[in-house]
Amino acid sequence: MLQRILDRINENNLEVNIELIKKAYSIAEKAHEGQFRESGDPYILHPVEVALILIDMGLDTDTICAALLHDVVEDTQLSYDDVKNDFNESIADLVDGVTKLGMIEYKTKEEQQAENIRKVLIAMSKDIRVILIKLADRLHNMRTLKYLPPEKQKSKAQETLDIYAPLAHRLGISKVKWELEDLCLRYLHPEEYYELVSKVQKKRNERENEINEIKRILNEKLEQSGIKADIDGRPKHFYSIYRKMYYKNKTFDQIFDLLAVRVIVDSIRDCYAALGIVHTLWKPIPGRFKDYIAMPKPNMYQSLHSTVIGPNGQPFEIQIRTWDMHRTAEYGIAAHWKYKEGIDDKELDMDDKLKWLRQILEYQKETKDAKEFMETVKIDLFSDEVFVFTPKGNVIDLPVDSTPIDFAYRIHTDVGNKCIGAKVNGKMVPLDYKLKTGDIVEIITNANSKGPSRDWLNIAKSSQAKNKIRQFFKRTFKEENIEKGKESIEREIKRQGLNFSEVMKSEYIEVVLKKFNFSNLDDLYSSIGNGALTSNQVISRIKEEIRKNEPQKEVVIEEKVERKPKKYENKKPGIVVEGEKDLFVRFSKCCNPIPGDEIIGFITKGRGISIHRKDCTNFQHLAENEPERVVEASWTGEHTTNFLAEISIEATDRYGLIADVSTILTNSKLPVKAINARTTKNNVALINLTLEVNNVDQIEKIMRELRRITGVTDVYRNLS
């Protein structure tokens, strides 16, 4: 394996410190001794493969060493200080940058993913090589994904498609991006993937003959004009075909540009000369020409693109670029790294190339909510761009479908906050106008403007604009939102018939603050007041915490809506209290006793005797404080009266779950009075049912049936 590394270094003509790389390999091999991958291969194979990918990108000594050592801090006894002492601080920092936060416990998988991405992005801002190692690490893991269980395959593939492939795109590393996307498609949509592979194979000979003819004609014309060029056919990768079929609703036969012709020349002048020759040979399709040389993409990509009608009448795409542009197109920012050798980082101006990263890092400082942060990252990484101009001719890149509001906030926060209108190409447009590439945008402001409207949150497309608008409202209306939030919480507690002091205990509040990433209670109230969070979410989370951590403690002290007390005689159904009849009794709604439950009575002040289940935690608290009020009670006679019973179902969320529950409810012929269902961030479905029954046997029978449903993990009666 070491020889493979050395051979690959020679093939790529890299000037690196061979002895240091040998040392890194030796330490990594020893540290991972006895460890194996799911495939059964020695673990050292993985860091070697990661290093080989980075060698092909032309990276430096420190990066190759860090690639070989990237798992030692996480998976072996070696520490950051060990790496620093054996090598240098640069290599130790690179290893630390890609080390996962596996030692920290997070409440949700999304929160863990968000924190991992935060760390990678922050490390990237210090040294871009961190993400290059991370991408190589993910690429090799995706290449060996077949050895993992199907569930993990899908999870890893989805995360890769959401985060790592877009990161590779943003950094211009198309070679890695294409392979990651195709591997993701293979595991997320295997049927579609293998069907595409089969169809593409069938058309290969036909396309190769066609492309060879195009290359022959074009090469002849370029030689006649004195232009030296390398012409090749580039097959469209499978995920690109899949996206076009899925999002544009096309069949495979309707996709004509399955192969693009790539022309690589020596100079920019030759690029435009070659384009002229192409357009004299074949008719260009209007609106399908793009000049990424004059206006490069944010990921540094440069090329001329044109779609023309080929010799057989079928359209094909042609790309024309220089060799430098081609290296950048394949390896993006990594293609520039070799020019940094021996140069002080401070002397390098990478700002333009990484301005999108700076924007994401600004957002991550402003939001503590994991879900919101991941939304921001996905929008900024995934969105295609439009390029518009300021009145002075400066180019501004924005996500597709952006509006003048997005443009205003991209210029400056104050411009956005004071915006009252916009002109596009000299004409007034509404603020929800969708900007197009080439538009010249002018923002009209007013110093007396009261600020953005809440409607702007639905109009803005970019995460930057939305975050700035939210900040404005949070800052301007924080006190008002705190009061609104307090009132909302109090109303929700009363609505659910809960006791305020029991619910809002400090230990529960601390859990909720940590769960929703707030530093204090005022911030929580403010978030409820501005609509970012609902009071029901907060109360539900507290109730879950009580059930989980204090199962012997009941939050409900007394329901606000009570049944009218009934006087039971020795009839059906009936209650006997310490051998006496005709006593004034009522059923307590904190535990909803049903005939068949073991029951107990509690003498209330002025409202007769309340009947509880013996295991009711509310009753246990009452009995501890006033044991003299406890009286024995029992059922008597037959019971035909209906009683309300509440049960909860916990299950892994899946398609058809509610239908399966409904089928069992229908077959039981028990009246359903209420049903409420929701899904947590962990993909757990929570279903609450209120049924009418006349004895405990009926409720136990239906609970048994519900437990047999595929994916159901728990079914239990509610005590609140």
XYZ file of C-alpha atoms in Angstrom:
720
model
C 0.000 0.000 0.000
C 2.861 2.364 0.717
C 4.307 1.594 -2.727
C 0.946 2.518 -4.306
C 1.202 5.918 -2.616
C 4.755 6.463 -3.848
C 3.909 5.342 -7.395
C 0.900 7.706 -7.526
C 3.044 10.620 -6.339
C 5.482 9.931 -9.205
C 2.640 9.643 -11.753
C 1.367 13.092 -10.704
C 4.876 14.614 -10.613
C 4.332 15.989 -7.111
C 7.179 17.656 -5.257
C 6.486 16.459 -1.712
C 8.417 15.293 1.349
C 8.509 11.528 0.751
C 10.120 10.742 4.127
C 7.385 12.561 6.072
C 4.690 10.732 4.091
C 6.404 7.386 4.798
C 6.450 8.291 8.497
C 2.734 9.165 8.443
C 1.931 5.847 6.763
C 4.011 3.908 9.315
C 2.326 5.591 12.319
C -1.159 5.183 10.840
C -0.556 1.501 10.029
C 0.616 0.813 13.587
C -2.215 2.839 15.198
C -4.903 0.996 13.197
C -3.333 -2.433 13.687
C -6.021 -5.015 14.487
C -8.830 -2.760 13.195
C -10.896 -3.875 10.204
C -13.517 -2.291 7.989
C -16.983 -3.758 7.355
C -15.580 -5.273 4.147
C -13.095 -7.294 6.196
C -10.116 -5.330 4.831
C -7.481 -3.946 7.226
C -8.536 -0.444 8.321
C -5.332 1.150 6.975
C -6.713 0.602 3.461
C -9.192 3.470 4.009
C -6.711 6.260 4.873
C -4.482 5.058 2.023
C -7.357 5.354 -0.477
C -8.177 8.834 0.870
C -4.535 9.853 0.405
C -4.532 8.516 -3.191
C -7.587 10.627 -4.072
C -5.845 13.733 -2.725
C -2.598 12.902 -4.535
C -4.595 12.859 -7.797
C -5.814 16.362 -6.897
C -2.195 17.476 -6.683
C -2.199 18.352 -2.996
C 0.777 19.000 -0.725
C 2.778 17.041 1.865
C 0.779 18.151 4.919
C -2.552 17.228 3.302
C -1.346 13.765 2.252
C 0.050 13.115 5.754
C -3.192 14.348 7.365
C -5.187 12.064 5.051
C -3.188 9.052 6.246
C -3.691 10.130 9.880
C -7.246 11.517 9.638
C -8.861 8.780 11.776
C -6.142 8.193 14.381
C -7.386 10.785 16.904
C -10.968 9.538 16.648
C -10.409 5.782 16.442
C -7.076 5.062 18.164
C -5.097 5.997 21.276
C -3.217 8.818 19.525
C -4.099 12.389 20.516
C -3.888 15.804 18.842
C -0.711 16.506 20.804
C 0.834 13.217 19.629
C 0.280 14.176 16.002
C 1.553 17.703 16.627
C 4.727 16.435 18.322
C 5.424 13.735 15.711
C 4.753 16.032 12.739
C 3.704 19.690 12.990
C 0.812 21.917 14.048
C -0.498 22.219 10.494
C -0.987 18.451 10.110
C -2.468 18.182 13.633
C -4.974 20.968 12.844
C -5.998 19.277 9.604
C -6.592 15.974 11.432
C -8.548 17.779 14.150
C -10.639 19.588 11.531
C -11.984 16.360 10.058
C -12.461 14.552 13.378
C -16.162 14.013 14.009
C -17.844 15.175 17.184
C -18.547 11.580 18.117
C -17.827 12.015 21.818
C -20.609 14.563 22.341
C -24.209 13.448 22.805
C -26.875 15.320 20.851
C -30.602 15.152 21.246
C -31.295 14.635 17.528
C -29.410 13.307 14.529
C -30.046 16.602 12.740
C -28.402 18.489 15.600
C -25.367 16.199 15.442
C -25.139 16.606 11.666
C -25.425 20.386 12.012
C -22.666 20.557 14.606
C -20.373 18.380 12.490
C -20.941 20.627 9.492
C -20.417 23.757 11.629
C -17.039 22.422 12.740
C -15.995 21.512 9.205
C -17.011 24.942 7.864
C -15.177 26.791 10.630
C -12.083 24.637 10.060
C -12.420 25.313 6.304
C -12.293 29.036 6.942
C -8.916 28.510 8.610
C -7.620 25.963 6.100
C -9.564 24.900 2.997
C -7.664 21.587 2.891
C -9.890 20.298 5.716
C -12.874 19.926 3.414
C -10.727 18.410 0.665
C -9.730 15.620 3.087
C -13.338 15.292 4.236
C -14.567 14.983 0.635
C -11.945 12.341 -0.170
C -12.898 10.497 3.031
C -16.585 10.536 2.058
C -15.835 9.496 -1.530
C -14.007 6.350 -0.461
C -16.719 5.551 2.109
C -19.334 5.862 -0.649
C -17.275 3.587 -2.922
C -17.405 0.887 -0.209
C -20.990 1.513 0.923
C -22.176 -1.907 -0.267
C -20.737 -3.488 2.905
C -23.115 -1.550 5.202
C -26.730 -2.499 6.068
C -29.409 -1.026 3.710
C -30.638 1.522 6.281
C -27.132 2.941 6.777
C -26.562 2.942 3.028
C -29.583 5.180 2.487
C -28.739 7.424 5.442
C -25.132 7.970 4.286
C -26.198 8.469 0.677
C -28.821 11.068 1.624
C -26.364 12.995 3.806
C -23.819 12.910 0.978
C -26.372 14.201 -1.531
C -27.527 16.923 0.877
C -24.131 18.170 2.027
C -20.974 16.717 0.507
C -21.842 16.651 -3.204
C -22.996 20.322 -3.057
C -19.807 21.202 -1.160
C -17.748 19.588 -3.934
C -19.781 21.605 -6.451
C -19.206 24.848 -4.545
C -15.481 24.167 -4.496
C -15.555 23.360 -8.220
C -14.365 19.757 -7.771
C -16.636 18.309 -10.443
C -14.759 15.017 -10.686
C -15.608 14.238 -7.045
C -19.106 15.751 -7.244
C -20.145 13.592 -10.222
C -18.926 10.363 -8.656
C -20.598 11.153 -5.303
C -23.928 11.947 -6.996
C -23.881 8.753 -9.080
C -23.061 6.645 -6.018
C -25.888 8.334 -4.063
C -28.350 7.595 -6.880
C -27.254 3.947 -6.848
C -28.246 3.518 -3.184
C -31.186 5.935 -2.914
C -32.920 4.893 -6.153
C -31.340 1.563 -7.185
C -34.044 0.573 -9.704
C -33.800 3.877 -11.582
C -29.987 3.779 -11.427
C -29.564 0.316 -12.940
C -32.263 1.015 -15.547
C -30.319 4.125 -16.605
C -27.047 2.169 -16.732
C -28.691 -0.394 -19.000
C -30.184 2.223 -21.349
C -26.950 4.227 -21.574
C -24.973 1.051 -22.405
C -27.380 0.208 -25.228
C -26.854 3.624 -26.866
C -23.087 3.705 -26.324
C -22.017 2.419 -29.772
C -24.489 4.692 -31.531
C -23.245 7.753 -29.610
C -19.568 6.857 -30.016
C -19.909 6.676 -33.809
C -21.718 10.013 -33.817
C -19.143 11.689 -31.567
C -16.207 10.350 -33.581
C -17.679 11.949 -36.686
C -18.119 15.285 -34.870
C -14.528 15.127 -33.576
C -13.192 14.369 -37.056
C -15.008 17.301 -38.682
C -14.151 19.770 -35.899
C -10.502 18.745 -35.651
C -10.030 19.213 -39.390
C -11.484 22.750 -39.294
C -9.486 23.767 -36.200
C -6.223 22.553 -37.772
C -6.983 24.561 -40.917
C -7.340 27.655 -38.685
C -4.091 26.946 -36.845
C -5.761 26.161 -33.520
C -4.182 23.351 -31.522
C -6.905 21.512 -29.615
C -7.623 18.353 -27.651
C -11.151 17.110 -28.440
C -12.916 14.497 -26.390
C -16.416 13.199 -25.680
C -17.679 13.540 -22.116
C -20.501 11.173 -21.096
C -23.231 12.773 -18.995
C -23.201 11.236 -15.518
C -26.207 9.215 -14.409
C -27.439 11.565 -11.688
C -27.542 14.441 -14.174
C -29.725 12.364 -16.513
C -31.933 11.289 -13.593
C -32.444 14.899 -12.433
C -33.395 15.999 -15.940
C -35.910 13.141 -16.253
C -37.330 13.691 -12.762
C -37.529 17.496 -12.560
C -38.308 18.214 -16.222
C -40.621 15.210 -16.562
C -38.775 13.803 -19.585
C -38.332 10.243 -20.779
C -34.868 8.845 -21.489
C -35.494 9.081 -25.246
C -36.255 12.816 -24.891
C -32.771 13.578 -23.486
C -30.523 14.291 -26.440
C -27.398 15.728 -24.813
C -26.277 12.449 -23.255
C -22.781 13.234 -24.473
C -20.968 16.556 -24.559
C -17.971 17.361 -26.735
C -15.147 19.031 -24.836
C -12.578 21.152 -26.683
C -9.434 22.151 -24.753
C -7.200 24.839 -26.310
C -4.144 26.845 -25.273
C -5.560 30.363 -24.847
C -8.736 32.352 -24.204
C -8.407 33.823 -27.704
C -8.479 30.279 -29.131
C -11.629 29.539 -27.086
C -13.643 32.228 -28.870
C -12.085 31.391 -32.261
C -13.061 27.722 -31.789
C -16.603 28.766 -30.828
C -16.915 30.705 -34.096
C -15.842 27.645 -36.061
C -18.351 25.431 -34.187
C -21.188 27.836 -35.027
C -20.242 27.867 -38.704
C -20.287 24.060 -38.802
C -23.517 23.450 -36.883
C -26.530 25.633 -36.177
C -26.652 26.863 -32.540
C -29.904 26.553 -30.576
C -31.065 30.035 -29.449
C -30.782 30.727 -25.721
C -28.419 27.783 -25.109
C -25.112 29.697 -25.243
C -23.365 30.512 -21.938
C -20.129 32.437 -21.528
C -18.611 31.334 -18.222
C -15.232 32.745 -19.251
C -16.374 36.364 -19.178
C -18.611 35.603 -16.183
C -17.170 32.687 -14.158
C -19.354 30.695 -11.784
C -18.845 31.332 -8.038
C -16.972 27.997 -7.818
C -14.333 29.382 -10.270
C -15.637 27.307 -13.204
C -14.839 28.833 -16.613
C -15.852 27.549 -20.033
C -17.887 28.378 -23.125
C -21.054 26.282 -23.481
C -23.198 26.014 -26.583
C -25.826 23.522 -27.743
C -25.928 22.943 -31.492
C -27.758 20.722 -33.968
C -25.427 17.849 -34.927
C -24.819 16.173 -38.293
C -27.735 13.750 -37.801
C -30.154 16.439 -36.634
C -29.805 15.634 -32.912
C -28.698 18.388 -30.456
C -25.404 18.019 -28.613
C -23.536 20.239 -26.150
C -20.043 21.560 -26.772
C -17.731 22.969 -24.085
C -14.624 25.005 -24.932
C -11.950 25.927 -22.375
C -8.202 26.315 -21.801
C -6.036 23.741 -20.008
C -5.931 25.905 -16.862
C -9.727 26.177 -16.936
C -9.970 22.417 -17.413
C -7.823 21.692 -14.333
C -10.000 24.065 -12.317
C -13.182 22.429 -13.674
C -11.967 18.984 -12.595
C -10.379 19.819 -9.247
C -11.709 23.293 -8.421
C -9.926 25.034 -5.594
C -7.592 22.036 -5.213
C -6.124 22.817 -8.645
C -4.835 26.111 -7.224
C -3.276 24.577 -4.125
C 0.047 23.615 -5.684
C 0.671 27.313 -6.409
C 0.459 28.013 -2.675
C 3.529 25.920 -1.864
C 5.987 28.017 0.120
C 3.719 31.088 0.174
C 2.467 32.695 3.366
C -1.300 32.177 3.586
C -1.754 35.838 4.476
C -0.421 36.826 1.084
C -3.039 34.778 -0.712
C -6.334 36.338 -1.678
C -8.854 33.509 -1.471
C -11.737 35.805 -0.480
C -13.414 35.901 -3.886
C -13.204 32.146 -4.240
C -14.684 31.497 -0.795
C -17.081 34.383 -0.234
C -20.013 31.924 -0.030
C -18.206 30.218 2.877
C -17.825 33.524 4.721
C -21.567 34.132 4.326
C -22.457 30.717 5.774
C -20.087 31.295 8.682
C -21.770 34.638 9.374
C -25.151 32.883 9.495
C -23.898 30.138 11.808
C -22.929 32.787 14.367
C -26.435 34.229 14.207
C -28.484 31.063 14.583
C -28.267 28.391 17.273
C -31.138 26.319 15.899
C -29.771 23.167 14.221
C -32.691 22.817 11.795
C -32.489 26.450 10.679
C -28.717 26.211 10.231
C -28.988 23.063 8.097
C -31.667 24.787 5.984
C -29.278 27.708 5.450
C -26.424 25.418 4.433
C -28.580 23.410 2.030
C -30.024 26.535 0.369
C -26.585 28.094 -0.059
C -24.972 24.910 -1.340
C -27.735 23.507 -3.504
C -29.269 26.506 -5.245
C -28.409 27.285 -8.825
C -27.406 30.897 -9.379
C -28.584 33.903 -11.336
C -26.134 36.716 -12.097
C -27.439 40.271 -11.939
C -25.759 43.671 -12.079
C -25.698 46.746 -9.863
C -26.205 50.091 -11.668
C -22.389 50.468 -11.584
C -21.881 47.137 -13.371
C -20.793 44.964 -10.425
C -21.912 41.328 -10.701
C -24.010 39.885 -7.852
C -24.747 36.145 -7.734
C -27.986 35.034 -6.073
C -30.000 31.777 -5.825
C -32.409 31.093 -8.694
C -35.835 32.788 -8.198
C -34.304 35.509 -5.992
C -36.157 38.828 -5.770
C -35.101 42.477 -5.361
C -35.327 41.887 -1.587
C -32.536 39.285 -1.816
C -30.497 41.714 -3.934
C -30.997 44.551 -1.424
C -29.815 42.496 1.547
C -26.850 41.186 -0.453
C -25.735 44.804 -0.998
C -26.081 45.750 2.696
C -28.361 45.052 5.662
C -29.384 48.731 5.882
C -30.259 48.798 2.177
C -32.551 45.818 2.751
C -34.167 47.263 5.880
C -34.802 50.637 4.199
C -35.955 49.191 0.845
C -39.317 50.540 -0.380
C -39.144 49.575 -4.068
C -36.980 48.389 -6.961
C -36.211 49.037 -10.606
C -35.079 46.291 -12.965
C -33.604 47.373 -16.295
C -34.875 50.896 -15.604
C -38.514 49.899 -14.929
C -40.338 49.677 -11.594
C -41.094 46.092 -10.564
C -42.896 44.555 -7.561
C -40.685 43.281 -4.752
C -41.667 39.668 -5.544
C -40.323 39.972 -9.108
C -38.055 36.998 -9.928
C -34.665 38.216 -11.108
C -33.096 36.818 -14.285
C -29.468 36.573 -15.290
C -28.361 39.840 -16.887
C -30.898 42.066 -15.050
C -29.656 45.465 -13.872
C -31.167 46.053 -10.436
C -31.569 49.337 -8.570
C -32.983 49.482 -5.028
C -35.053 52.475 -3.914
C -34.664 53.252 -0.202
C -36.251 55.644 2.288
C -34.463 56.696 5.495
C -37.868 56.945 7.246
C -38.878 53.387 6.374
C -40.113 51.405 9.388
C -38.313 48.326 8.141
C -39.189 45.069 6.387
C -42.633 43.497 6.307
C -43.191 40.006 7.682
C -44.431 39.049 4.196
C -40.858 39.447 2.979
C -39.945 36.167 4.682
C -42.171 34.403 2.125
C -40.871 36.508 -0.782
C -37.113 36.276 -0.128
C -35.305 33.253 -1.538
C -31.786 33.541 -0.105
C -31.005 32.424 3.433
C -29.017 35.638 3.940
C -32.050 37.871 3.323
C -34.353 35.703 5.460
C -31.885 35.701 8.352
C -31.470 39.489 8.193
C -35.255 39.993 8.183
C -35.683 37.643 11.157
C -32.928 39.475 13.025
C -34.700 42.791 12.443
C -37.924 41.525 13.997
C -36.148 39.761 16.840
C -34.218 42.906 17.714
C -37.036 45.417 17.183
C -39.849 43.516 18.823
C -38.023 41.391 21.375
C -39.747 42.850 24.473
C -43.131 42.603 22.811
C -42.387 39.054 21.693
C -41.329 38.043 25.210
C -44.710 39.163 26.568
C -46.540 37.428 23.725
C -44.556 34.265 24.388
C -45.344 34.299 28.111
C -49.053 34.767 27.437
C -49.011 31.993 24.840
C -47.362 29.543 27.268
C -49.849 30.416 30.028
C -52.796 29.947 27.663
C -51.470 26.590 26.467
C -50.959 25.357 30.046
C -54.525 26.364 30.949
C -55.900 24.851 27.726
C -54.326 21.507 28.567
C -55.556 21.706 32.159
C -52.047 21.643 33.594
C -50.568 23.163 36.728
C -48.232 26.075 35.873
C -45.827 25.566 38.774
C -45.508 21.828 38.054
C -44.847 22.340 34.338
C -42.454 25.303 34.536
C -40.002 23.790 37.022
C -36.408 24.849 36.476
C -35.162 21.328 35.688
C -37.698 20.993 32.855
C -37.011 24.489 31.547
C -33.271 23.734 31.381
C -33.965 20.678 29.218
C -36.222 22.683 26.894
C -33.677 25.514 26.561
C -30.984 23.012 25.627
C -33.311 21.162 23.252
C -34.223 24.312 21.311
C -30.776 25.956 21.676
C -31.708 28.963 23.833
C -29.480 30.474 26.494
C -32.282 31.826 28.711
C -36.040 31.792 29.247
C -36.567 35.252 27.683
C -35.089 34.005 24.411
C -37.487 31.055 24.502
C -40.469 33.349 25.135
C -39.290 35.690 22.373
C -39.038 32.818 19.910
C -42.620 31.779 20.711
C -43.748 35.400 20.396
C -42.204 35.866 16.945
C -43.655 32.603 15.651
C -40.411 30.633 15.283
C -41.632 28.174 17.931
C -45.083 27.254 19.256
C -46.096 26.999 22.889
C -47.541 23.554 22.171
C -44.086 22.343 21.046
C -42.601 23.548 24.347
C -45.301 22.042 26.583
C -45.246 18.757 24.663
C -41.475 18.551 25.111
C -41.826 19.183 28.882
C -44.488 16.478 29.177
C -42.248 14.020 27.311
C -39.399 14.858 29.694
C -41.635 14.295 32.733
C -42.801 10.912 31.442
C -39.264 9.871 30.541
C -37.377 11.012 33.639
C -40.055 10.986 36.331
C -42.582 8.290 35.460
C -43.888 8.319 39.018
C -44.748 11.996 38.884
C -47.872 13.247 37.117
C -48.057 16.738 35.726
C -51.854 17.000 35.678
C -53.241 18.239 38.975
C -56.771 18.853 37.825
C -58.475 19.066 34.447
C -60.138 22.403 33.831
C -63.135 20.817 32.102
C -64.776 18.376 34.498
C -67.624 16.001 34.167
C -70.611 16.982 36.184
C -70.567 14.964 39.408
C -72.915 12.047 39.239
C -74.722 10.370 42.074
C -74.425 6.630 41.684
C -76.852 4.242 43.263
C -76.701 0.478 43.246
C -77.382 0.386 39.533
C -75.365 -0.506 36.424
C -72.664 0.736 36.409
C -72.104 1.566 40.091
C -69.470 2.498 42.615
C -69.373 1.253 46.183
C -67.422 3.445 48.599
C -66.426 1.631 51.798
C -69.622 -0.451 51.626
C -71.923 2.587 51.274
C -74.156 3.467 48.317
C -75.871 6.633 47.081
C -72.759 8.702 47.594
C -71.914 11.784 45.512
C -69.005 10.611 43.265
C -67.246 11.743 40.139
C -64.603 10.163 37.909
C -61.271 11.964 37.867
C -60.066 12.855 34.387
C -56.406 12.786 35.371
C -56.408 8.977 35.017
C -59.821 8.201 33.423
C -60.706 5.053 35.436
C -62.553 2.339 33.504
C -64.514 -0.624 34.887
C -61.935 -3.300 35.544
C -59.287 -0.867 36.816
C -58.383 -1.022 40.493
C -59.844 2.184 41.931
C -59.670 4.320 45.077
C -61.640 7.328 46.345
C -60.556 10.744 47.608
C -62.888 13.053 49.540
C -62.748 16.504 47.919
C -63.857 19.833 49.389
C -67.460 20.374 48.359
C -67.379 18.149 45.246
C -68.033 14.735 46.674
C -65.628 11.849 46.181
C -63.274 11.723 43.198
C -62.561 8.229 41.887
C -58.990 7.511 40.721
C -57.074 4.519 39.439
C -54.929 3.144 42.256
C -51.787 3.681 40.170
C -52.682 7.314 39.418
C -49.660 9.465 40.278
C -51.878 12.496 40.914
C -53.809 10.523 43.525
C -50.561 9.372 45.141
C -49.513 13.003 45.687
C -52.918 13.857 47.173
C -52.826 10.806 49.441
C -49.331 11.649 50.720
C -50.444 15.119 51.782
C -53.910 14.238 53.167
C -54.156 10.473 53.834
C -57.245 10.953 56.032
C -59.287 11.808 52.905
C -58.590 8.430 51.207
C -61.501 5.960 51.096
C -61.758 2.488 49.614
C -63.863 2.164 46.445
C -64.837 -0.635 44.064
C -66.973 -1.315 41.007
C -70.319 -3.019 41.380
C -72.815 -4.500 38.921
C -72.522 -4.715 35.145
C -71.179 -1.742 33.210
C -72.830 -0.582 30.003
C -72.039 3.133 30.330
C -69.274 4.406 28.019
C -66.048 5.828 29.461
C -63.315 7.855 27.749
C -59.859 6.275 27.531
C -56.716 7.855 26.105
C -53.920 5.766 24.641
C -50.654 6.699 22.916
C -48.792 4.875 20.144
C -45.084 5.280 19.395
C -43.801 3.898 16.091
C -41.179 4.317 13.414
C -42.766 6.648 10.869
C -43.568 5.074 7.520
C -46.026 5.270 4.662
C -49.349 3.584 5.515
C -48.945 3.669 9.318
C -52.088 5.761 9.929
C -54.039 3.510 7.543
C -53.028 0.405 9.542
C -54.071 2.088 12.818
C -57.403 3.164 11.260
C -58.108 -0.400 10.093
C -57.731 -1.755 13.635
C -59.901 1.037 15.066
C -62.602 0.320 12.483
C -62.547 -3.411 13.180
C -62.802 -2.809 16.942
C -66.101 -0.909 16.449
C -65.157 1.362 19.348
C -66.174 5.032 18.905
C -63.107 7.242 18.266
C -63.576 10.680 19.857
C -60.218 12.198 18.963
C -57.019 11.359 17.084
C -53.826 13.375 16.938
C -50.630 12.388 15.115
C -47.228 13.989 14.623
C -43.692 13.016 13.640
C -40.571 13.948 15.615
C -37.195 14.922 14.112
C -36.002 11.369 14.853
C -38.614 9.961 12.439
C -40.749 8.684 15.342
C -44.523 8.844 14.866
C -46.562 9.748 17.987
C -50.297 9.007 17.743
C -52.752 9.897 20.557
C -56.232 8.345 20.556
C -59.322 9.030 22.666
C -61.790 6.116 22.582
C -65.138 5.279 24.181
C -65.081 1.949 26.039
C -67.129 0.387 28.825
C -64.483 -1.798 30.458
C -60.741 -2.282 30.711
C -60.808 -5.503 28.684
C -61.826 -3.571 25.580
C -58.948 -1.108 25.894
C -56.410 -3.883 26.595
C -57.597 -5.850 23.565
C -57.207 -2.944 21.155
C -53.791 -2.108 22.650
C -52.679 -5.685 21.917
C -53.867 -5.329 18.314
C -52.070 -2.012 17.886
C -48.792 -3.465 19.188
C -48.859 -5.983 16.308
C -48.603 -3.225 13.675
C -45.258 -3.194 11.861
C -42.967 -0.518 13.286
C -44.923 0.084 16.517
C -42.525 0.242 19.466
C -44.888 1.077 22.345
C -48.603 1.430 23.151
C -49.714 2.729 26.551
C -52.626 4.376 28.373
C -52.241 8.057 29.181
C -52.488 9.388 32.709
C -52.873 13.009 31.610
